Amino acid sequence: MMAQGQAVVNFAGGEPDFDTPEYIKKAAIKAIEEGFTKYTPATGFPLLKEAISRKFLRDNKLCYDPTQIVVNCGAKHSIYSIVQALCEKGDEVIIPSPYWVSYPEMVALAQAKTRFVNTDPGNNFKLEPKALKRNITAKTKLLILNSPANPTGSVYSKKELQEIIDTVLKHKLYIISDEIYEKLVYDGKKHVSCASLDKSIFARTIVVNGVSKSFAMTGWRIGYLACADKEIIKAIGNLQSHSTSNPCSISQKAALVAISSAKDALMQKMVKTFEDRRNCMMEGLDRAGLSYIKPEGAFYIFCNIKNTGLDSVSFSEKLLTKKEVAVIPGVAFGRDDYVRLSFATNAEKIVEGTKRIHKFLNTL
Ligand code: PLP
C-alpha cells in the first residue's frame, strides 16, 4: 500500500527508525578501506570478544572470559544456536506466553517441544513462579526469558527474577536470558540480568544480547551470547563454524566501536525519545479508549482488543484497509485478543495513527 502511495501509518515495525550513528558507520568504512574483509575466527574476532567481555562487566556485573563469548549473525542467530546446541527430540522448553514469535519455531527446528506458560495481564504478563513450577516435567530442559520483553514491554525486577531462578535451580534447568532490549528501559527503571543474581544461576544462564536495537544496527546482523559452561560454548562454536562461519567482518568492526564507546549522552537521548513517544502513544490510546499494558521497556505497546469482538487478524486487516494503520496481530505472539503497536516512529505519526485508531473504533 505504501509503494502505491497510500499514507499508511506504520506501527508494525520491530526496529528503531533512527539511522545507525555516524561514528559507527565510519568504523565500517575504515574496516573496508583497511582490508578487514576476510574471514575472522568463527566465533568472532578477539578484540570484539574482549570488548563484549568488558561490556558485560561494566553494564551487568557479569564476569565472562572472551572464550565464554560467541559473536553471531544477530541475536536471533544467537538464540537459534543455543536451542540447537542444548535441545533435541524429547526435550521440553518453557516459553512464557505472550512470546517473541521466533522462540517456538526455533524449538520446533531442534525437534524439541514447547510448553507455553500463560501469563496474566494483571501481572504485566510476567511469568509467575507458581505457573513455572506447574509446567516443569522430567523432560524440561530450558526456560526462555525475555526482559525487557517483546511484545509486552514488561521488565522483570530483581525480586521477580530471584523467585524464578530459585525454581530454575531447583529443577536444574537452563535459562536463555534474551536481553536485546536492555538499553531501552523507562521511568528510571534499571535492567537486571538474571545471570547476575548469584553464582549458581550464572552457571546455568546463557545471556543473549546484540547491537541491533541499542545502536540502531538491525541490518548489520551482529548479536552475541555468553555462557560460563565451556562445553555449551564449544558446541555453539562448532555449529557456527560448520554453518555460517564468522559473522560479517565489517559489521564486527562496527560493533566493536559501538560496544566499546558506549556514548552515554547519545544513548540517553535515544531512550528519552522513545520514552516521550511511548507517553505520546499512551495518551492517544487513552483518548481512543483502547486499554493496554504500560510498557516499561522495549518499544511496543500490547493493546487489548477483546471489547471489539474481533480476532486480532480481522482487527488488523480492517484497521489497515479502512484507516491505513498497520499493527501486528497478537495471535503471532500467542494472544488473539491483543494487537502489538510499535512506537519506533515519530510523534507526528503516533498522533495521526492513534487518531485514526480512535475513528476506526467508532465505526465498529
Ligand atoms: N529477541 C527479541 C525479543 C527480538 O524482538 C528480536 C528482534 O526483533 C531479536 C531477539 C533478534 O534481534 P536481532 O535483530 O539482533 O537478530
mmCIF file of C-alpha atoms and ligand atoms in Angstrom:
data_model
loop_
_atom_site.group_PDB
_atom_site.id
_atom_site.type_symbol
_atom_site.label_atom_id
_atom_site.label_comp_id
_atom_site.label_asym_id
_atom_site.label_seq_id
_atom_site.Cartn_x
_atom_site.Cartn_y
_atom_site.Cartn_z
ATOM 1 C CA MET A 1 0.000 0.000 0.000
ATOM 2 C CA MET A 2 2.852 2.360 0.822
ATOM 3 C CA ALA A 3 4.509 1.555 -2.503
ATOM 4 C CA GLN A 4 1.260 2.578 -4.214
ATOM 5 C CA GLY A 5 1.478 5.954 -2.496
ATOM 6 C CA GLN A 6 -1.051 5.370 0.300
ATOM 7 C CA ALA A 7 -0.292 7.254 3.518
ATOM 8 C CA VAL A 8 -0.100 4.230 5.799
ATOM 9 C CA VAL A 9 0.882 4.902 9.404
ATOM 10 C CA ASN A 10 3.195 2.046 10.226
ATOM 11 C CA PHE A 11 3.039 0.814 13.825
ATOM 12 C CA ALA A 12 4.216 -2.640 12.781
ATOM 13 C CA GLY A 13 7.979 -2.096 12.746
ATOM 14 C CA GLY A 14 10.289 -4.032 15.012
ATOM 15 C CA GLU A 15 13.332 -1.807 14.700
ATOM 16 C CA PRO A 16 14.449 1.697 15.697
ATOM 17 C CA ASP A 17 13.619 4.258 12.999
ATOM 18 C CA PHE A 18 16.901 6.102 13.762
ATOM 19 C CA ASP A 19 19.839 5.717 11.420
ATOM 20 C CA THR A 20 22.974 3.945 12.670
ATOM 21 C CA PRO A 21 25.130 6.636 14.354
ATOM 22 C CA GLU A 22 27.766 8.239 12.129
ATOM 23 C CA TYR A 23 30.786 7.166 14.255
ATOM 24 C CA ILE A 24 29.724 3.521 13.843
ATOM 25 C CA LYS A 25 29.284 3.821 10.077
ATOM 26 C CA LYS A 26 32.740 5.395 9.834
ATOM 27 C CA ALA A 27 34.273 2.409 11.632
ATOM 28 C CA ALA A 28 32.792 0.108 8.995
ATOM 29 C CA ILE A 29 34.091 2.252 6.132
ATOM 30 C CA LYS A 30 37.522 2.246 7.748
ATOM 31 C CA ALA A 31 37.374 -1.552 8.078
ATOM 32 C CA ILE A 32 36.709 -1.880 4.346
ATOM 33 C CA GLU A 33 39.463 0.598 3.449
ATOM 34 C CA GLU A 34 41.950 -1.220 5.685
ATOM 35 C CA GLY A 35 41.094 -4.555 4.087
ATOM 36 C CA PHE A 36 39.377 -6.093 7.127
ATOM 37 C CA THR A 37 37.345 -8.050 4.613
ATOM 38 C CA LYS A 38 38.469 -11.622 5.160
ATOM 39 C CA TYR A 39 37.354 -14.487 7.395
ATOM 40 C CA THR A 40 37.713 -13.918 11.125
ATOM 41 C CA PRO A 41 37.682 -16.700 13.747
ATOM 42 C CA ALA A 42 34.257 -18.354 13.510
ATOM 43 C CA THR A 43 33.094 -17.177 16.954
ATOM 44 C CA GLY A 44 34.160 -13.556 16.403
ATOM 45 C CA PHE A 45 37.435 -11.660 16.242
ATOM 46 C CA PRO A 46 39.336 -11.397 19.548
ATOM 47 C CA LEU A 47 39.153 -7.591 20.052
ATOM 48 C CA LEU A 48 35.365 -7.661 19.738
ATOM 49 C CA LYS A 49 35.039 -10.535 22.201
ATOM 50 C CA GLU A 50 37.254 -8.648 24.649
ATOM 51 C CA ALA A 51 35.061 -5.542 24.258
ATOM 52 C CA ILE A 52 31.923 -7.635 24.856
ATOM 53 C CA SER A 53 33.538 -9.127 27.942
ATOM 54 C CA ARG A 54 34.199 -5.575 29.251
ATOM 55 C CA LYS A 55 30.635 -4.568 28.381
ATOM 56 C CA PHE A 56 29.214 -7.429 30.465
ATOM 57 C CA LEU A 57 31.339 -6.371 33.420
ATOM 58 C CA ARG A 58 30.524 -2.655 33.016
ATOM 59 C CA ASP A 59 26.773 -2.915 32.388
ATOM 60 C CA ASN A 60 25.719 -6.185 34.012
ATOM 61 C CA LYS A 61 28.409 -7.003 36.599
ATOM 62 C CA LEU A 62 28.964 -10.290 34.776
ATOM 63 C CA CYS A 63 32.479 -11.640 34.513
ATOM 64 C CA TYR A 64 32.966 -13.616 31.278
ATOM 65 C CA ASP A 65 36.274 -14.530 29.749
ATOM 66 C CA PRO A 66 36.301 -13.801 25.974
ATOM 67 C CA THR A 67 36.476 -17.589 25.442
ATOM 68 C CA GLN A 68 32.999 -17.793 27.006
ATOM 69 C CA ILE A 69 31.547 -15.487 24.350
ATOM 70 C CA VAL A 70 30.330 -16.227 20.810
ATOM 71 C CA VAL A 71 29.512 -13.485 18.307
ATOM 72 C CA ASN A 72 26.676 -14.478 15.963
ATOM 73 C CA CYS A 73 24.795 -13.096 12.962
ATOM 74 C CA GLY A 74 22.218 -11.239 15.085
ATOM 75 C CA ALA A 75 20.628 -12.105 18.433
ATOM 76 C CA LYS A 76 18.121 -14.263 16.549
ATOM 77 C CA HIS A 77 21.012 -16.415 15.364
ATOM 78 C CA SER A 78 22.416 -16.497 18.924
ATOM 79 C CA ILE A 79 19.149 -17.894 20.301
ATOM 80 C CA TYR A 80 18.778 -20.349 17.415
ATOM 81 C CA SER A 81 22.312 -21.660 18.039
ATOM 82 C CA ILE A 82 21.735 -22.112 21.774
ATOM 83 C CA VAL A 83 18.495 -24.017 21.239
ATOM 84 C CA GLN A 84 20.181 -26.213 18.610
ATOM 85 C CA ALA A 85 23.126 -26.913 20.903
ATOM 86 C CA LEU A 86 21.067 -27.651 24.021
ATOM 87 C CA CYS A 87 17.865 -29.303 22.843
ATOM 88 C CA GLU A 88 16.836 -32.408 20.964
ATOM 89 C CA LYS A 89 13.828 -34.648 20.449
ATOM 90 C CA GLY A 90 12.165 -35.436 23.774
ATOM 91 C CA ASP A 91 13.222 -32.192 25.460
ATOM 92 C CA GLU A 92 10.741 -29.577 26.583
ATOM 93 C CA VAL A 93 11.303 -25.828 26.546
ATOM 94 C CA ILE A 94 9.222 -23.448 28.638
ATOM 95 C CA ILE A 95 8.191 -20.234 26.916
ATOM 96 C CA PRO A 96 6.094 -17.681 28.816
ATOM 97 C CA SER A 97 3.190 -16.509 26.632
ATOM 98 C CA PRO A 98 2.878 -13.932 25.048
ATOM 99 C CA TYR A 99 6.267 -14.546 23.484
ATOM 100 C CA TRP A 100 8.528 -13.310 20.720
ATOM 101 C CA VAL A 101 7.403 -15.050 17.517
ATOM 102 C CA SER A 102 10.633 -16.894 16.724
ATOM 103 C CA TYR A 103 11.118 -18.770 20.024
ATOM 104 C CA PRO A 104 8.652 -21.639 19.391
ATOM 105 C CA GLU A 105 9.831 -22.029 15.802
ATOM 106 C CA MET A 106 13.419 -22.392 16.988
ATOM 107 C CA VAL A 107 12.348 -25.045 19.482
ATOM 108 C CA ALA A 108 10.498 -26.903 16.709
ATOM 109 C CA LEU A 109 13.594 -26.716 14.489
ATOM 110 C CA ALA A 110 15.535 -28.519 17.232
ATOM 111 C CA GLN A 111 12.718 -31.154 17.317
ATOM 112 C CA ALA A 112 12.022 -30.281 20.952
ATOM 113 C CA LYS A 113 8.580 -29.412 22.340
ATOM 114 C CA THR A 114 7.412 -26.009 23.543
ATOM 115 C CA ARG A 115 5.393 -25.749 26.708
ATOM 116 C CA PHE A 116 3.711 -22.342 26.715
ATOM 117 C CA VAL A 117 3.035 -20.920 30.157
ATOM 118 C CA ASN A 118 0.281 -18.336 30.118
ATOM 119 C CA THR A 119 0.932 -15.106 31.960
ATOM 120 C CA ASP A 120 -1.565 -12.640 33.353
ATOM 121 C CA PRO A 121 -2.064 -9.050 32.097
ATOM 122 C CA GLY A 122 -2.762 -8.177 35.766
ATOM 123 C CA ASN A 123 0.867 -9.103 36.439
ATOM 124 C CA ASN A 124 2.115 -7.201 33.360
ATOM 125 C CA PHE A 125 2.382 -10.526 31.528
ATOM 126 C CA LYS A 126 5.302 -11.656 33.685
ATOM 127 C CA LEU A 127 5.977 -15.300 34.417
ATOM 128 C CA GLU A 128 4.846 -16.292 37.902
ATOM 129 C CA PRO A 129 6.982 -18.852 39.767
ATOM 130 C CA LYS A 130 3.918 -20.951 40.640
ATOM 131 C CA ALA A 131 2.919 -21.231 36.978
ATOM 132 C CA LEU A 132 6.512 -22.098 36.081
ATOM 133 C CA LYS A 133 6.599 -24.876 38.718
ATOM 134 C CA ARG A 134 3.310 -26.347 37.463
ATOM 135 C CA ASN A 135 4.740 -26.733 33.959
ATOM 136 C CA ILE A 136 8.079 -28.325 34.770
ATOM 137 C CA THR A 137 8.290 -32.022 33.907
ATOM 138 C CA ALA A 138 11.127 -34.548 33.903
ATOM 139 C CA LYS A 139 11.733 -33.543 30.269
ATOM 140 C CA THR A 140 12.083 -29.794 30.826
ATOM 141 C CA LYS A 141 15.482 -28.571 29.721
ATOM 142 C CA LEU A 142 15.251 -24.874 29.184
ATOM 143 C CA LEU A 143 13.356 -21.679 30.018
ATOM 144 C CA ILE A 144 13.434 -18.740 27.615
ATOM 145 C CA LEU A 145 13.083 -15.432 29.417
ATOM 146 C CA ASN A 146 12.933 -12.042 27.721
ATOM 147 C CA SER A 147 13.301 -8.790 29.644
ATOM 148 C CA PRO A 148 12.561 -6.074 28.535
ATOM 149 C CA ALA A 149 10.003 -8.063 26.581
ATOM 150 C CA ASN A 150 8.661 -8.093 23.072
ATOM 151 C CA PRO A 151 5.623 -7.776 22.608
ATOM 152 C CA THR A 152 4.566 -6.525 26.069
ATOM 153 C CA GLY A 153 7.337 -4.114 27.128
ATOM 154 C CA SER A 154 7.434 -5.789 30.571
ATOM 155 C CA VAL A 155 10.621 -5.562 32.606
ATOM 156 C CA TYR A 156 11.377 -8.032 35.404
ATOM 157 C CA SER A 157 12.579 -6.652 38.740
ATOM 158 C CA LYS A 158 15.397 -8.267 40.690
ATOM 159 C CA LYS A 159 12.909 -9.756 43.142
ATOM 160 C CA GLU A 160 10.759 -11.266 40.396
ATOM 161 C CA LEU A 161 13.832 -12.778 38.759
ATOM 162 C CA GLN A 162 15.053 -14.183 42.060
ATOM 163 C CA GLU A 163 11.806 -16.127 42.542
ATOM 164 C CA ILE A 164 12.042 -17.565 39.039
ATOM 165 C CA ILE A 165 15.680 -18.594 39.307
ATOM 166 C CA ASP A 166 15.057 -20.372 42.620
ATOM 167 C CA THR A 167 12.738 -22.700 40.701
ATOM 168 C CA VAL A 168 15.111 -22.988 37.741
ATOM 169 C CA LEU A 169 17.972 -24.016 40.019
ATOM 170 C CA LYS A 170 15.870 -26.476 41.978
ATOM 171 C CA HIS A 171 14.955 -28.286 38.760
ATOM 172 C CA LYS A 172 18.405 -27.915 37.158
ATOM 173 C CA LEU A 173 17.091 -26.134 34.050
ATOM 174 C CA TYR A 174 18.992 -23.807 31.772
ATOM 175 C CA ILE A 175 17.839 -20.253 31.025
ATOM 176 C CA ILE A 176 18.245 -18.251 27.862
ATOM 177 C CA SER A 177 18.088 -14.651 29.017
ATOM 178 C CA ASP A 178 17.240 -12.584 25.944
ATOM 179 C CA GLU A 179 18.400 -9.059 26.839
ATOM 180 C CA ILE A 180 18.322 -7.485 23.376
ATOM 181 C CA TYR A 181 16.217 -4.523 24.639
ATOM 182 C CA GLU A 182 18.463 -3.996 27.679
ATOM 183 C CA LYS A 183 19.151 -0.324 26.988
ATOM 184 C CA LEU A 184 15.520 0.606 26.317
ATOM 185 C CA VAL A 185 14.092 0.897 29.822
ATOM 186 C CA TYR A 186 11.912 3.816 31.007
ATOM 187 C CA ASP A 187 10.771 5.719 34.107
ATOM 188 C CA GLY A 188 14.234 5.496 35.674
ATOM 189 C CA LYS A 189 13.965 1.683 35.937
ATOM 190 C CA LYS A 190 17.080 -0.475 35.582
ATOM 191 C CA HIS A 191 17.530 -3.651 33.597
ATOM 192 C CA VAL A 192 18.745 -6.606 35.677
ATOM 193 C CA SER A 193 20.351 -9.651 34.088
ATOM 194 C CA CYS A 194 19.190 -12.829 35.820
ATOM 195 C CA ALA A 195 22.709 -14.255 35.369
ATOM 196 C CA SER A 196 23.989 -11.602 37.796
ATOM 197 C CA LEU A 197 21.883 -12.736 40.753
ATOM 198 C CA ASP A 198 24.172 -15.457 42.063
ATOM 199 C CA LYS A 199 26.927 -17.873 41.097
ATOM 200 C CA SER A 200 24.708 -20.909 40.607
ATOM 201 C CA ILE A 201 22.397 -19.186 38.144
ATOM 202 C CA PHE A 202 25.402 -17.637 36.370
ATOM 203 C CA ALA A 203 26.465 -21.194 35.541
ATOM 204 C CA ARG A 204 23.070 -22.145 34.073
ATOM 205 C CA THR A 205 22.244 -18.980 32.117
ATOM 206 C CA ILE A 206 23.129 -18.175 28.541
ATOM 207 C CA VAL A 207 22.849 -14.412 28.112
ATOM 208 C CA VAL A 208 21.916 -13.074 24.676
ATOM 209 C CA ASN A 209 22.389 -9.505 23.549
ATOM 210 C CA GLY A 210 23.409 -7.580 20.443
ATOM 211 C CA VAL A 211 23.717 -4.225 18.758
ATOM 212 C CA SER A 212 20.502 -4.301 16.674
ATOM 213 C CA LYS A 213 18.146 -2.397 18.956
ATOM 214 C CA SER A 214 20.543 -0.394 21.168
ATOM 215 C CA PHE A 215 22.585 1.088 18.334
ATOM 216 C CA ALA A 216 20.011 1.053 15.506
ATOM 217 C CA MET A 217 22.034 -1.642 13.719
ATOM 218 C CA THR A 218 19.378 -4.203 12.754
ATOM 219 C CA GLY A 219 20.740 -4.692 9.229
ATOM 220 C CA TRP A 220 24.344 -5.249 10.305
ATOM 221 C CA ARG A 221 23.485 -8.639 11.847
ATOM 222 C CA ILE A 222 25.616 -8.776 14.970
ATOM 223 C CA GLY A 223 24.379 -10.482 18.122
ATOM 224 C CA TYR A 224 26.297 -12.300 20.811
ATOM 225 C CA LEU A 225 25.917 -14.785 23.630
ATOM 226 C CA ALA A 226 27.838 -15.594 26.771
ATOM 227 C CA CYS A 227 27.833 -18.680 28.896
ATOM 228 C CA ALA A 228 30.053 -19.873 31.738
ATOM 229 C CA ASP A 229 29.774 -23.508 30.607
ATOM 230 C CA LYS A 230 32.597 -24.072 28.125
ATOM 231 C CA GLU A 231 31.029 -27.282 26.740
ATOM 232 C CA ILE A 232 27.995 -25.302 25.610
ATOM 233 C CA ILE A 233 30.204 -22.592 24.129
ATOM 234 C CA LYS A 234 32.231 -25.234 22.296
ATOM 235 C CA ALA A 235 29.105 -26.855 20.825
ATOM 236 C CA ILE A 236 27.766 -23.481 19.648
ATOM 237 C CA GLY A 237 31.167 -22.561 18.207
ATOM 238 C CA ASN A 238 31.276 -25.845 16.249
ATOM 239 C CA LEU A 239 27.753 -25.339 14.945
ATOM 240 C CA GLN A 240 28.629 -21.844 13.779
ATOM 241 C CA SER A 241 31.932 -22.929 12.299
ATOM 242 C CA HIS A 242 30.180 -25.516 10.092
ATOM 243 C CA SER A 243 27.149 -23.423 9.187
ATOM 244 C CA THR A 244 27.736 -19.673 8.798
ATOM 245 C CA SER A 245 31.434 -19.321 9.750
ATOM 246 C CA ASN A 246 32.122 -15.872 11.224
ATOM 247 C CA PRO A 247 29.578 -13.043 11.253
ATOM 248 C CA CYS A 248 30.400 -10.304 8.690
ATOM 249 C CA SER A 249 33.915 -8.978 9.421
ATOM 250 C CA ILE A 250 32.970 -5.356 8.609
ATOM 251 C CA SER A 251 29.929 -5.454 10.892
ATOM 252 C CA GLN A 252 32.117 -6.874 13.644
ATOM 253 C CA LYS A 253 34.434 -3.831 13.397
ATOM 254 C CA ALA A 254 31.408 -1.519 13.565
ATOM 255 C CA ALA A 255 30.035 -3.425 16.562
ATOM 256 C CA LEU A 256 33.417 -3.112 18.283
ATOM 257 C CA VAL A 257 33.183 0.678 18.140
ATOM 258 C CA ALA A 258 29.502 0.672 19.200
ATOM 259 C CA ILE A 259 30.047 -1.593 22.197
ATOM 260 C CA SER A 260 33.331 -0.139 23.437
ATOM 261 C CA SER A 261 32.472 3.535 23.052
ATOM 262 C CA ALA A 262 29.079 3.334 24.858
ATOM 263 C CA LYS A 263 28.352 7.020 24.212
ATOM 264 C CA ASP A 264 26.129 7.619 27.217
ATOM 265 C CA ALA A 265 24.763 11.005 26.107
ATOM 266 C CA LEU A 266 23.698 9.625 22.716
ATOM 267 C CA MET A 267 22.113 6.601 24.349
ATOM 268 C CA GLN A 268 20.266 8.709 26.938
ATOM 269 C CA LYS A 269 18.911 10.911 24.158
ATOM 270 C CA MET A 270 17.612 7.883 22.271
ATOM 271 C CA VAL A 271 15.999 6.398 25.386
ATOM 272 C CA LYS A 272 14.380 9.770 26.227
ATOM 273 C CA THR A 273 12.997 9.995 22.672
ATOM 274 C CA PHE A 274 11.485 6.522 22.955
ATOM 275 C CA GLU A 275 10.055 7.332 26.393
ATOM 276 C CA ASP A 276 8.403 10.511 25.026
ATOM 277 C CA ARG A 277 6.973 8.544 22.107
ATOM 278 C CA ARG A 278 5.659 5.890 24.465
ATOM 279 C CA ASN A 279 3.901 8.578 26.509
ATOM 280 C CA CYS A 280 2.520 10.135 23.342
ATOM 281 C CA MET A 281 1.146 6.778 22.154
ATOM 282 C CA MET A 282 -0.384 6.034 25.566
ATOM 283 C CA GLU A 283 -2.170 9.425 25.510
ATOM 284 C CA GLY A 284 -3.516 8.704 22.013
ATOM 285 C CA LEU A 285 -4.699 5.226 23.031
ATOM 286 C CA ASP A 286 -6.335 6.635 26.178
ATOM 287 C CA ARG A 287 -8.258 9.083 24.010
ATOM 288 C CA ALA A 288 -9.235 6.242 21.673
ATOM 289 C CA GLY A 289 -10.394 4.160 24.650
ATOM 290 C CA LEU A 290 -8.126 1.196 23.933
ATOM 291 C CA SER A 291 -6.650 -0.480 27.014
ATOM 292 C CA TYR A 292 -3.048 -1.715 27.152
ATOM 293 C CA ILE A 293 -0.224 -2.821 29.385
ATOM 294 C CA LYS A 294 2.001 0.159 30.172
ATOM 295 C CA PRO A 295 5.394 -0.727 28.698
ATOM 296 C CA GLU A 296 8.392 -0.285 30.995
ATOM 297 C CA GLY A 297 10.867 -1.103 28.249
ATOM 298 C CA ALA A 298 11.393 -2.017 24.536
ATOM 299 C CA PHE A 299 9.278 -0.049 22.013
ATOM 300 C CA TYR A 300 5.972 -1.873 21.848
ATOM 301 C CA ILE A 301 2.516 -1.433 23.356
ATOM 302 C CA PHE A 302 0.341 -4.526 23.617
ATOM 303 C CA CYS A 303 -3.303 -3.417 23.282
ATOM 304 C CA ASN A 304 -6.383 -5.304 24.352
ATOM 305 C CA ILE A 305 -8.967 -5.550 21.559
ATOM 306 C CA LYS A 306 -11.328 -8.015 23.242
ATOM 307 C CA ASN A 307 -14.142 -5.445 23.503
ATOM 308 C CA THR A 308 -14.213 -5.010 19.734
ATOM 309 C CA GLY A 309 -15.379 -8.614 19.300
ATOM 310 C CA LEU A 310 -12.819 -9.072 16.504
ATOM 311 C CA ASP A 311 -9.945 -11.539 16.431
ATOM 312 C CA SER A 312 -6.523 -9.950 16.066
ATOM 313 C CA VAL A 313 -6.089 -10.696 12.341
ATOM 314 C CA SER A 314 -9.547 -9.300 11.406
ATOM 315 C CA PHE A 315 -8.894 -6.245 13.595
ATOM 316 C CA SER A 316 -5.511 -5.608 11.956
ATOM 317 C CA GLU A 317 -6.818 -6.176 8.419
ATOM 318 C CA LYS A 318 -9.825 -3.896 8.911
ATOM 319 C CA LEU A 319 -7.712 -1.189 10.556
ATOM 320 C CA LEU A 320 -5.270 -1.331 7.653
ATOM 321 C CA THR A 321 -7.815 -1.293 4.855
ATOM 322 C CA LYS A 322 -10.233 1.217 6.413
ATOM 323 C CA LYS A 323 -7.848 3.622 8.133
ATOM 324 C CA GLU A 324 -4.416 2.741 6.770
ATOM 325 C CA VAL A 325 -2.775 1.945 10.088
ATOM 326 C CA ALA A 326 -0.523 -1.130 10.262
ATOM 327 C CA VAL A 327 -0.266 -3.130 13.509
ATOM 328 C CA ILE A 328 0.745 -6.735 14.248
ATOM 329 C CA PRO A 329 -1.987 -9.235 15.207
ATOM 330 C CA GLY A 330 -1.421 -10.556 18.739
ATOM 331 C CA VAL A 331 -2.071 -14.140 17.619
ATOM 332 C CA ALA A 332 1.527 -14.167 16.304
ATOM 333 C CA PHE A 333 2.652 -13.732 19.929
ATOM 334 C CA GLY A 334 0.132 -16.180 21.390
ATOM 335 C CA ARG A 335 -2.728 -13.739 22.225
ATOM 336 C CA ASP A 336 -5.545 -13.382 19.720
ATOM 337 C CA ASP A 337 -7.275 -10.758 21.890
ATOM 338 C CA TYR A 338 -4.383 -8.285 21.565
ATOM 339 C CA VAL A 339 -2.519 -6.354 18.866
ATOM 340 C CA ARG A 340 1.034 -5.000 19.053
ATOM 341 C CA LEU A 341 1.805 -1.387 18.224
ATOM 342 C CA SER A 342 5.376 -0.173 17.837
ATOM 343 C CA PHE A 343 6.295 3.364 18.888
ATOM 344 C CA ALA A 344 9.574 3.260 16.968
ATOM 345 C CA THR A 345 8.241 6.050 14.765
ATOM 346 C CA ASN A 346 7.973 9.823 15.118
ATOM 347 C CA ALA A 347 5.478 11.685 17.358
ATOM 348 C CA GLU A 348 3.584 13.159 14.406
ATOM 349 C CA LYS A 349 2.813 9.691 13.071
ATOM 350 C CA ILE A 350 1.924 8.457 16.547
ATOM 351 C CA VAL A 351 -0.622 11.279 16.973
ATOM 352 C CA GLU A 352 -2.069 10.720 13.482
ATOM 353 C CA GLY A 353 -2.148 6.922 13.833
ATOM 354 C CA THR A 354 -3.855 6.904 17.230
ATOM 355 C CA LYS A 355 -6.446 9.415 15.932
ATOM 356 C CA ARG A 356 -7.196 7.026 13.071
ATOM 357 C CA ILE A 357 -7.492 4.134 15.539
ATOM 358 C CA HIS A 358 -9.980 6.234 17.528
ATOM 359 C CA LYS A 359 -12.068 6.838 14.399
ATOM 360 C CA PHE A 360 -11.827 3.152 13.442
ATOM 361 C CA LEU A 361 -13.094 2.039 16.860
ATOM 362 C CA ASN A 362 -16.066 4.399 16.469
ATOM 363 C CA THR A 363 -17.049 2.592 13.252
ATOM 364 C CA LEU A 364 -17.287 -0.816 14.954
HETATM 365 N N1 PLP B 1 14.908 -11.116 20.645
HETATM 366 C C1 PLP B 1 13.795 -10.362 20.609
HETATM 367 C C2 PLP B 1 12.877 -10.374 21.774
HETATM 368 C C3 PLP B 1 13.508 -9.558 19.490
HETATM 369 O O1 PLP B 1 12.403 -8.793 19.468
HETATM 370 C C4 PLP B 1 14.403 -9.588 18.398
HETATM 371 C C5 PLP B 1 14.127 -8.799 17.175
HETATM 372 O O2 PLP B 1 13.048 -8.326 16.924
HETATM 373 C C6 PLP B 1 15.550 -10.392 18.489
HETATM 374 C C7 PLP B 1 15.764 -11.150 19.620
HETATM 375 C C8 PLP B 1 16.527 -10.515 17.339
HETATM 376 O O3 PLP B 1 17.419 -9.467 17.246
HETATM 377 P P1 PLP B 1 18.479 -9.413 16.049
HETATM 378 O O4 PLP B 1 17.970 -8.431 15.061
HETATM 379 O O5 PLP B 1 19.761 -8.979 16.684
HETATM 380 O O6 PLP B 1 18.590 -10.779 15.469
#
